[in-house]
């Protein structure tokens, strides 16, 4: 398990911009992380006092960045280049009934030039809040 301090050492998202609280487990193809920062009133991604569900994409891609950093054989910073097939099943992510959110990323494809991840966001009771696919490109130099 990685705590927030360890996560901050692995991804470029720093301070309040890092939306991950912990990484519970990972292997070569997937990672599960949690956050309780969705209910933080000081969350910088809030709009009009609410955390919009599209913020879940940012949470998921931060989890993908963490997975890439933990499993990479060489350190390379990537760039998010596309998000596809996003399904949103909630009106907002901040909900006091959800003490934390579970973010799962699964690497579908990995090559020298990038990776493709499927992702989900769920509540502790396993209610699906969001799902989709993100592509990360890596420098080839």
GROMACS .gro file of N, CA and C in nm:
model
  423
    1UNK      N    1   0.085  -0.118   0.000
    1UNK     CA    2   0.000   0.000   0.000
    1UNK      C    3   0.089   0.124   0.000
    2UNK      N    4   0.048   0.224  -0.077
    2UNK     CA    5   0.118   0.352  -0.079
    2UNK      C    6   0.028   0.458  -0.019
    3UNK      N    7   0.083   0.540   0.069
    3UNK     CA    8   0.006   0.653   0.123
    3UNK      C    9   0.026   0.774   0.031
    4UNK      N   10  -0.041   0.883   0.068
    4UNK     CA   11  -0.038   1.003  -0.016
    4UNK      C   12   0.104   1.056  -0.036
    5UNK      N   13   0.185   1.057   0.069
    5UNK     CA   14   0.322   1.107   0.055
    5UNK      C   15   0.400   1.026  -0.048
    6UNK      N   16   0.384   0.896  -0.047
    6UNK     CA   17   0.453   0.811  -0.145
    6UNK      C   18   0.399   0.836  -0.286
    7UNK      N   19   0.268   0.854  -0.297
    7UNK     CA   20   0.209   0.883  -0.429
    7UNK      C   21   0.268   1.012  -0.485
    8UNK      N   22   0.280   1.114  -0.402
    8UNK     CA   23   0.332   1.244  -0.447
    8UNK      C   24   0.475   1.233  -0.499
    9UNK      N   25   0.549   1.134  -0.455
    9UNK     CA   26   0.686   1.114  -0.506
    9UNK      C   27   0.687   1.049  -0.644
   10UNK      N   28   0.573   0.997  -0.688
   10UNK     CA   29   0.569   0.922  -0.814
   10UNK      C   30   0.496   0.991  -0.929
   11UNK      N   31   0.412   1.088  -0.900
   11UNK     CA   32   0.335   1.149  -1.009
   11UNK      C   33   0.359   1.301  -1.013
   12UNK      N   34   0.337   1.363  -1.127
   12UNK     CA   35   0.362   1.508  -1.137
   12UNK      C   36   0.255   1.593  -1.067
   13UNK      N   37   0.139   1.539  -1.036
   13UNK     CA   38   0.031   1.614  -0.972
   13UNK      C   39   0.068   1.634  -0.826
   14UNK      N   40   0.085   1.758  -0.786
   14UNK     CA   41   0.134   1.789  -0.651
   14UNK      C   42   0.032   1.871  -0.572
   15UNK      N   43   0.051   1.871  -0.440
   15UNK     CA   44  -0.034   1.950  -0.352
   15UNK      C   45  -0.180   1.912  -0.367
   16UNK      N   46  -0.266   2.012  -0.364
   16UNK     CA   47  -0.410   1.989  -0.373
   16UNK      C   48  -0.453   1.933  -0.508
   17UNK      N   49  -0.367   1.945  -0.610
   17UNK     CA   50  -0.400   1.892  -0.742
   17UNK      C   51  -0.396   1.740  -0.747
   18UNK      N   52  -0.326   1.678  -0.653
   18UNK     CA   53  -0.324   1.532  -0.646
   18UNK      C   54  -0.453   1.486  -0.577
   19UNK      N   55  -0.532   1.410  -0.649
   19UNK     CA   56  -0.662   1.367  -0.598
   19UNK      C   57  -0.663   1.227  -0.538
   20UNK      N   58  -0.548   1.163  -0.531
   20UNK     CA   59  -0.541   1.027  -0.477
   20UNK      C   60  -0.499   1.030  -0.331
   21UNK      N   61  -0.558   0.944  -0.252
   21UNK     CA   62  -0.525   0.935  -0.110
   21UNK      C   63  -0.433   0.816  -0.083
   22UNK      N   64  -0.459   0.703  -0.148
   22UNK     CA   65  -0.380   0.583  -0.125
   22UNK      C   66  -0.390   0.492  -0.247
   23UNK      N   67  -0.287   0.411  -0.265
   23UNK     CA   68  -0.291   0.302  -0.364
   23UNK      C   69  -0.293   0.174  -0.284
   24UNK      N   70  -0.401   0.099  -0.297
   24UNK     CA   71  -0.420  -0.020  -0.214
   24UNK      C   72  -0.341  -0.140  -0.263
   25UNK      N   73  -0.344  -0.162  -0.394
   25UNK     CA   74  -0.262  -0.268  -0.452
   25UNK      C   75  -0.250  -0.246  -0.603
   26UNK      N   76  -0.148  -0.308  -0.659
   26UNK     CA   77  -0.123  -0.299  -0.803
   26UNK      C   78  -0.041  -0.419  -0.846
   27UNK      N   79  -0.046  -0.444  -0.976
   27UNK     CA   80   0.039  -0.544  -1.037
   27UNK      C   81   0.080  -0.490  -1.174
   28UNK      N   82   0.128  -0.573  -1.261
   28UNK     CA   83   0.177  -0.525  -1.391
   28UNK      C   84   0.069  -0.464  -1.480
   29UNK      N   85  -0.058  -0.499  -1.458
   29UNK     CA   86  -0.162  -0.449  -1.548
   29UNK      C   87  -0.270  -0.364  -1.483
   30UNK      N   88  -0.277  -0.360  -1.350
   30UNK     CA   89  -0.383  -0.279  -1.289
   30UNK      C   90  -0.341  -0.220  -1.156
   31UNK      N   91  -0.419  -0.119  -1.115
   31UNK     CA   92  -0.396  -0.052  -0.988
   31UNK      C   93  -0.531  -0.013  -0.931
   32UNK      N   94  -0.543  -0.026  -0.799
   32UNK     CA   95  -0.662   0.022  -0.729
   32UNK      C   96  -0.618   0.128  -0.629
   33UNK      N   97  -0.681   0.244  -0.638
   33UNK     CA   98  -0.651   0.356  -0.549
   33UNK      C   99  -0.779   0.401  -0.482
   34UNK      N  100  -0.764   0.478  -0.375
   34UNK     CA  101  -0.880   0.537  -0.308
   34UNK      C  102  -0.856   0.686  -0.289
   35UNK      N  103  -0.967   0.755  -0.272
   35UNK     CA  104  -0.961   0.896  -0.237
   35UNK      C  105  -1.074   0.928  -0.142
   36UNK      N  106  -1.048   1.016  -0.050
   36UNK     CA  107  -1.154   1.075   0.031
   36UNK      C  108  -1.156   1.226   0.005
   37UNK      N  109  -1.072   1.270  -0.086
   37UNK     CA  110  -1.059   1.412  -0.117
   37UNK      C  111  -1.177   1.465  -0.197
   38UNK      N  112  -1.263   1.376  -0.247
   38UNK     CA  113  -1.382   1.420  -0.321
   38UNK      C  114  -1.477   1.499  -0.231
   39UNK      N  115  -1.471   1.476  -0.100
   39UNK     CA  116  -1.558   1.548  -0.006
   39UNK      C  117  -1.489   1.665   0.063
   40UNK      N  118  -1.367   1.695   0.025
   40UNK     CA  119  -1.294   1.806   0.084
   40UNK      C  120  -1.347   1.938   0.027
   41UNK      N  121  -1.398   2.028   0.113
   41UNK     CA  122  -1.450   2.156   0.063
   41UNK      C  123  -1.343   2.240  -0.006
   42UNK      N  124  -1.215   2.214   0.020
   42UNK     CA  125  -1.108   2.290  -0.042
   42UNK      C  126  -1.057   2.225  -0.171
   43UNK      N  127  -1.123   2.120  -0.218
   43UNK     CA  128  -1.080   2.054  -0.341
   43UNK      C  129  -1.078   2.157  -0.455
   44UNK      N  130  -0.963   2.175  -0.520
   44UNK     CA  131  -0.951   2.278  -0.624
   44UNK      C  132  -1.032   2.250  -0.750
   45UNK      N  133  -1.085   2.130  -0.764
   45UNK     CA  134  -1.163   2.095  -0.883
   45UNK      C  135  -1.312   2.123  -0.866
   46UNK      N  136  -1.351   2.178  -0.752
   46UNK     CA  137  -1.493   2.211  -0.729
   46UNK      C  138  -1.537   2.324  -0.820
   47UNK      N  139  -1.661   2.316  -0.862
   47UNK     CA  140  -1.724   2.420  -0.944
   47UNK      C  141  -1.856   2.454  -0.877
   48UNK      N  142  -1.875   2.580  -0.843
   48UNK     CA  143  -1.998   2.626  -0.778
   48UNK      C  144  -2.030   2.542  -0.654
   49UNK      N  145  -1.926   2.510  -0.576
   49UNK     CA  146  -1.944   2.437  -0.452
   49UNK      C  147  -1.966   2.288  -0.465
   50UNK      N  148  -1.958   2.234  -0.586
   50UNK     CA  149  -1.978   2.090  -0.608
   50UNK      C  150  -1.860   2.032  -0.685
   51UNK      N  151  -1.841   1.902  -0.669
   51UNK     CA  152  -1.738   1.834  -0.746
   51UNK      C  153  -1.804   1.762  -0.864
   52UNK      N  154  -1.786   1.816  -0.985
   52UNK     CA  155  -1.853   1.755  -1.100
   52UNK      C  156  -1.800   1.615  -1.128
   53UNK      N  157  -1.886   1.528  -1.181
   53UNK     CA  158  -1.843   1.390  -1.205
   53UNK      C  159  -1.729   1.377  -1.304
   54UNK      N  160  -1.714   1.471  -1.395
   54UNK     CA  161  -1.605   1.462  -1.493
   54UNK      C  162  -1.468   1.467  -1.422
   55UNK      N  163  -1.464   1.515  -1.299
   55UNK     CA  164  -1.340   1.514  -1.222
   55UNK      C  165  -1.291   1.371  -1.202
   56UNK      N  166  -1.380   1.275  -1.210
   56UNK     CA  167  -1.342   1.134  -1.199
   56UNK      C  168  -1.244   1.093  -1.307
   57UNK      N  169  -1.250   1.156  -1.423
   57UNK     CA  170  -1.153   1.128  -1.529
   57UNK      C  171  -1.013   1.167  -1.480
   58UNK      N  172  -1.003   1.282  -1.417
   58UNK     CA  173  -0.873   1.327  -1.364
   58UNK      C  174  -0.822   1.230  -1.257
   59UNK      N  175  -0.912   1.186  -1.169
   59UNK     CA  176  -0.873   1.089  -1.067
   59UNK      C  177  -0.819   0.962  -1.131
   60UNK      N  178  -0.891   0.913  -1.230
   60UNK     CA  179  -0.852   0.788  -1.296
   60UNK      C  180  -0.719   0.802  -1.369
   61UNK      N  181  -0.698   0.912  -1.436
   61UNK     CA  182  -0.573   0.926  -1.511
   61UNK      C  183  -0.455   0.953  -1.418
   62UNK      N  184  -0.480   1.011  -1.300
   62UNK     CA  185  -0.374   1.019  -1.200
   62UNK      C  186  -0.338   0.878  -1.152
   63UNK      N  187  -0.439   0.794  -1.135
   63UNK     CA  188  -0.413   0.654  -1.097
   63UNK      C  189  -0.335   0.583  -1.208
   64UNK      N  190  -0.367   0.612  -1.334
   64UNK     CA  191  -0.293   0.553  -1.446
   64UNK      C  192  -0.148   0.602  -1.445
   65UNK      N  193  -0.127   0.730  -1.416
   65UNK     CA  194   0.009   0.784  -1.408
   65UNK      C  195   0.087   0.714  -1.296
   66UNK      N  196   0.020   0.691  -1.185
   66UNK     CA  197   0.085   0.622  -1.074
   66UNK      C  198   0.120   0.478  -1.113
   67UNK      N  199   0.025   0.411  -1.178
   67UNK     CA  200   0.053   0.274  -1.223
   67UNK      C  201   0.173   0.272  -1.317
   68UNK      N  202   0.174   0.364  -1.412
   68UNK     CA  203   0.287   0.370  -1.505
   68UNK      C  204   0.418   0.393  -1.434
   69UNK      N  205   0.419   0.481  -1.334
   69UNK     CA  206   0.541   0.509  -1.260
   69UNK      C  207   0.587   0.387  -1.178
   70UNK      N  208   0.492   0.314  -1.123
   70UNK     CA  209   0.527   0.199  -1.039
   70UNK      C  210   0.572   0.077  -1.120
   71UNK      N  211   0.528   0.068  -1.244
   71UNK     CA  212   0.560  -0.051  -1.324
   71UNK      C  213   0.658  -0.024  -1.438
   72UNK      N  214   0.694   0.101  -1.458
   72UNK     CA  215   0.786   0.135  -1.568
   72UNK      C  216   0.926   0.083  -1.539
   73UNK      N  217   0.992   0.042  -1.644
   73UNK     CA  218   1.129  -0.002  -1.632
   73UNK      C  219   1.225   0.115  -1.654
   74UNK      N  220   1.170   0.226  -1.700
   74UNK     CA  221   1.246   0.350  -1.712
   74UNK      C  222   1.149   0.465  -1.687
   75UNK      N  223   1.196   0.569  -1.624
   75UNK     CA  224   1.109   0.683  -1.590
   75UNK      C  225   1.087   0.770  -1.713
   76UNK      N  226   0.960   0.787  -1.750
   76UNK     CA  227   0.923   0.876  -1.861
   76UNK      C  228   0.789   0.939  -1.828
   77UNK      N  229   0.779   1.069  -1.844
   77UNK     CA  230   0.654   1.137  -1.820
   77UNK      C  231   0.566   1.128  -1.945
   78UNK      N  232   0.438   1.095  -1.925
   78UNK     CA  233   0.346   1.083  -2.036
   78UNK      C  234   0.247   1.198  -2.041
   79UNK      N  235   0.170   1.202  -2.148
   79UNK     CA  236   0.068   1.304  -2.168
   79UNK      C  237  -0.063   1.237  -2.205
   80UNK      N  238  -0.169   1.279  -2.140
   80UNK     CA  239  -0.302   1.230  -2.172
   80UNK      C  240  -0.340   1.284  -2.310
   81UNK      N  241  -0.374   1.193  -2.401
   81UNK     CA  242  -0.406   1.236  -2.537
   81UNK      C  243  -0.550   1.212  -2.577
   82UNK      N  244  -0.618   1.119  -2.510
   82UNK     CA  245  -0.760   1.101  -2.543
   82UNK      C  246  -0.833   1.030  -2.431
   83UNK      N  247  -0.960   1.062  -2.423
   83UNK     CA  248  -1.054   0.995  -2.333
   83UNK      C  249  -1.170   0.948  -2.421
   84UNK      N  250  -1.209   0.822  -2.405
   84UNK     CA  251  -1.315   0.767  -2.490
   84UNK      C  252  -1.416   0.690  -2.405
   85UNK      N  253  -1.533   0.676  -2.461
   85UNK     CA  254  -1.638   0.588  -2.407
   85UNK      C  255  -1.668   0.615  -2.260
   86UNK      N  256  -1.665   0.742  -2.220
   86UNK     CA  257  -1.692   0.776  -2.080
   86UNK      C  258  -1.841   0.765  -2.052
   87UNK      N  259  -1.871   0.693  -1.946
   87UNK     CA  260  -2.008   0.677  -1.898
   87UNK      C  261  -2.013   0.735  -1.758
   88UNK      N  262  -2.103   0.830  -1.735
   88UNK     CA  263  -2.118   0.894  -1.604
   88UNK      C  264  -2.253   0.853  -1.548
   89UNK      N  265  -2.251   0.804  -1.423
   89UNK     CA  266  -2.372   0.752  -1.360
   89UNK      C  267  -2.408   0.825  -1.231
   90UNK      N  268  -2.368   0.952  -1.220
   90UNK     CA  269  -2.401   1.031  -1.101
   90UNK      C  270  -2.405   1.178  -1.140
   91UNK      N  271  -2.465   1.259  -1.054
   91UNK     CA  272  -2.475   1.403  -1.080
   91UNK      C  273  -2.355   1.480  -1.026
   92UNK      N  274  -2.291   1.424  -0.923
   92UNK     CA  275  -2.176   1.488  -0.861
   92UNK      C  276  -2.097   1.383  -0.783
   93UNK      N  277  -1.970   1.412  -0.758
   93UNK     CA  278  -1.887   1.315  -0.687
   93UNK      C  279  -1.880   1.340  -0.536
   94UNK      N  280  -1.904   1.462  -0.493
   94UNK     CA  281  -1.901   1.489  -0.350
   94UNK      C  282  -2.035   1.445  -0.289
   95UNK      N  283  -2.025   1.349  -0.201
   95UNK     CA  284  -2.144   1.294  -0.136
   95UNK      C  285  -2.101   1.239  -0.001
   96UNK      N  286  -2.152   1.295   0.109
   96UNK     CA  287  -2.108   1.249   0.241
   96UNK      C  288  -2.143   1.102   0.269
   97UNK      N  289  -2.234   1.044   0.192
   97UNK     CA  290  -2.265   0.902   0.208
   97UNK      C  291  -2.153   0.813   0.154
   98UNK      N  292  -2.061   0.872   0.078
   98UNK     CA  293  -1.948   0.798   0.023
   98UNK      C  294  -1.821   0.844   0.095
   99UNK      N  295  -1.776   0.772   0.197
   99UNK     CA  296  -1.658   0.816   0.272
   99UNK      C  297  -1.531   0.815   0.188
  100UNK      N  298  -1.526   0.730   0.087
  100UNK     CA  299  -1.415   0.729  -0.007
  100UNK      C  300  -1.465   0.675  -0.140
  101UNK      N  301  -1.387   0.697  -0.243
  101UNK     CA  302  -1.416   0.642  -0.376
  101UNK      C  303  -1.304   0.546  -0.412
  102UNK      N  304  -1.338   0.446  -0.490
  102UNK     CA  305  -1.241   0.345  -0.534
  102UNK      C  306  -1.217   0.365  -0.684
  103UNK      N  307  -1.093   0.387  -0.718
  103UNK     CA  308  -1.053   0.412  -0.857
  103UNK      C  309  -0.973   0.290  -0.903
  104UNK      N  310  -1.017   0.228  -1.011
  104UNK     CA  311  -0.945   0.113  -1.066
  104UNK      C  312  -0.905   0.145  -1.209
  105UNK      N  313  -0.779   0.123  -1.240
  105UNK     CA  314  -0.731   0.137  -1.378
  105UNK      C  315  -0.673   0.004  -1.422
  106UNK      N  316  -0.705  -0.034  -1.545
  106UNK     CA  317  -0.655  -0.159  -1.602
  106UNK      C  318  -0.588  -0.126  -1.735
  107UNK      N  319  -0.462  -0.162  -1.745
  107UNK     CA  320  -0.386  -0.136  -1.867
  107UNK      C  321  -0.426  -0.237  -1.974
  108UNK      N  322  -0.490  -0.186  -2.080
  108UNK     CA  323  -0.533  -0.272  -2.192
  108UNK      C  324  -0.423  -0.292  -2.294
  109UNK      N  325  -0.339  -0.190  -2.309
  109UNK     CA  326  -0.235  -0.196  -2.411
  109UNK      C  327  -0.115  -0.115  -2.361
  110UNK      N  328   0.003  -0.167  -2.388
  110UNK     CA  329   0.125  -0.095  -2.352
  110UNK      C  330   0.226  -0.115  -2.462
  111UNK      N  331   0.284  -0.005  -2.506
  111UNK     CA  332   0.389  -0.009  -2.608
  111UNK      C  333   0.490   0.099  -2.573
  112UNK      N  334   0.598   0.103  -2.648
  112UNK     CA  335   0.703   0.202  -2.620
  112UNK      C  336   0.648   0.345  -2.626
  113UNK      N  337   0.552   0.368  -2.714
  113UNK     CA  338   0.499   0.503  -2.734
  113UNK      C  339   0.379   0.540  -2.650
  114UNK      N  340   0.327   0.447  -2.568
  114UNK     CA  341   0.213   0.485  -2.485
  114UNK      C  342   0.137   0.368  -2.429
  115UNK      N  343   0.027   0.401  -2.361
  115UNK     CA  344  -0.056   0.302  -2.293
  115UNK      C  345  -0.202   0.339  -2.306
  116UNK      N  346  -0.287   0.239  -2.299
  116UNK     CA  347  -0.432   0.259  -2.296
  116UNK      C  348  -0.483   0.194  -2.169
  117UNK      N  349  -0.562   0.271  -2.093
  117UNK     CA  350  -0.618   0.224  -1.967
  117UNK      C  351  -0.770   0.231  -1.970
  118UNK      N  352  -0.835   0.125  -1.925
  118UNK     CA  353  -0.976   0.131  -1.888
  118UNK      C  354  -0.981   0.175  -1.743
  119UNK      N  355  -1.085   0.249  -1.705
  119UNK     CA  356  -1.095   0.294  -1.567
  119UNK      C  357  -1.239   0.289  -1.518
  120UNK      N  358  -1.252   0.274  -1.386
  120UNK     CA  359  -1.382   0.284  -1.320
  120UNK      C  360  -1.365   0.361  -1.190
  121UNK      N  361  -1.471   0.427  -1.150
  121UNK     CA  362  -1.484   0.489  -1.018
  121UNK      C  363  -1.606   0.426  -0.954
  122UNK      N  364  -1.590   0.380  -0.831
  122UNK     CA  365  -1.700   0.316  -0.759
  122UNK      C  366  -1.707   0.368  -0.617
  123UNK      N  367  -1.825   0.353  -0.557
  123UNK     CA  368  -1.843   0.384  -0.417
  123UNK      C  369  -1.800   0.262  -0.336
  124UNK      N  370  -1.788   0.275  -0.203
  124UNK     CA  371  -1.753   0.158  -0.121
  124UNK      C  372  -1.854   0.044  -0.134
  125UNK      N  373  -1.980   0.075  -0.168
  125UNK     CA  374  -2.081  -0.031  -0.186
  125UNK      C  375  -2.080  -0.087  -0.329
  126UNK      N  376  -1.980  -0.049  -0.409
  126UNK     CA  377  -1.959  -0.098  -0.546
  126UNK      C  378  -2.051  -0.033  -0.649
  127UNK      N  379  -2.120   0.074  -0.614
  127UNK     CA  380  -2.201   0.146  -0.714
  127UNK      C  381  -2.107   0.210  -0.816
  128UNK      N  382  -2.131   0.183  -0.944
  128UNK     CA  383  -2.050   0.239  -1.051
  128UNK      C  384  -2.087   0.386  -1.071
  129UNK      N  385  -1.989   0.475  -1.058
  129UNK     CA  386  -2.011   0.617  -1.079
  129UNK      C  387  -1.964   0.662  -1.217
  130UNK      N  388  -1.859   0.598  -1.267
  130UNK     CA  389  -1.801   0.638  -1.394
  130UNK      C  390  -1.715   0.525  -1.449
  131UNK      N  391  -1.709   0.518  -1.582
  131UNK     CA  392  -1.621   0.424  -1.651
  131UNK      C  393  -1.576   0.487  -1.782
  132UNK      N  394  -1.464   0.444  -1.832
  132UNK     CA  395  -1.416   0.496  -1.959
  132UNK      C  396  -1.280   0.439  -1.993
  133UNK      N  397  -1.219   0.500  -2.096
  133UNK     CA  398  -1.088   0.459  -2.145
  133UNK      C  399  -1.004   0.583  -2.170
  134UNK      N  400  -0.878   0.580  -2.129
  134UNK     CA  401  -0.787   0.691  -2.152
  134UNK      C  402  -0.659   0.644  -2.219
  135UNK      N  403  -0.605   0.727  -2.305
  135UNK     CA  404  -0.479   0.697  -2.375
  135UNK      C  405  -0.371   0.795  -2.330
  136UNK      N  406  -0.256   0.740  -2.296
  136UNK     CA  407  -0.141   0.819  -2.254
  136UNK      C  408  -0.029   0.794  -2.355
  137UNK      N  409   0.025   0.902  -2.408
  137UNK     CA  410   0.136   0.891  -2.501
  137UNK      C  411   0.265   0.922  -2.426
  138UNK      N  412   0.372   0.853  -2.463
  138UNK     CA  413   0.503   0.874  -2.403
  138UNK      C  414   0.600   0.926  -2.507
  139UNK      N  415   0.697   1.006  -2.463
  139UNK     CA  416   0.797   1.053  -2.561
  139UNK      C  417   0.877   0.935  -2.614
  140UNK      N  418   0.913   0.940  -2.741
  140UNK     CA  419   0.985   0.828  -2.801
  140UNK      C  420   1.135   0.853  -2.805
  141UNK      N  421   1.179   0.967  -2.761
  141UNK     CA  422   1.323   1.000  -2.756
  141UNK      C  423   1.384   0.940  -2.634
   0.00000   0.00000   0.00000
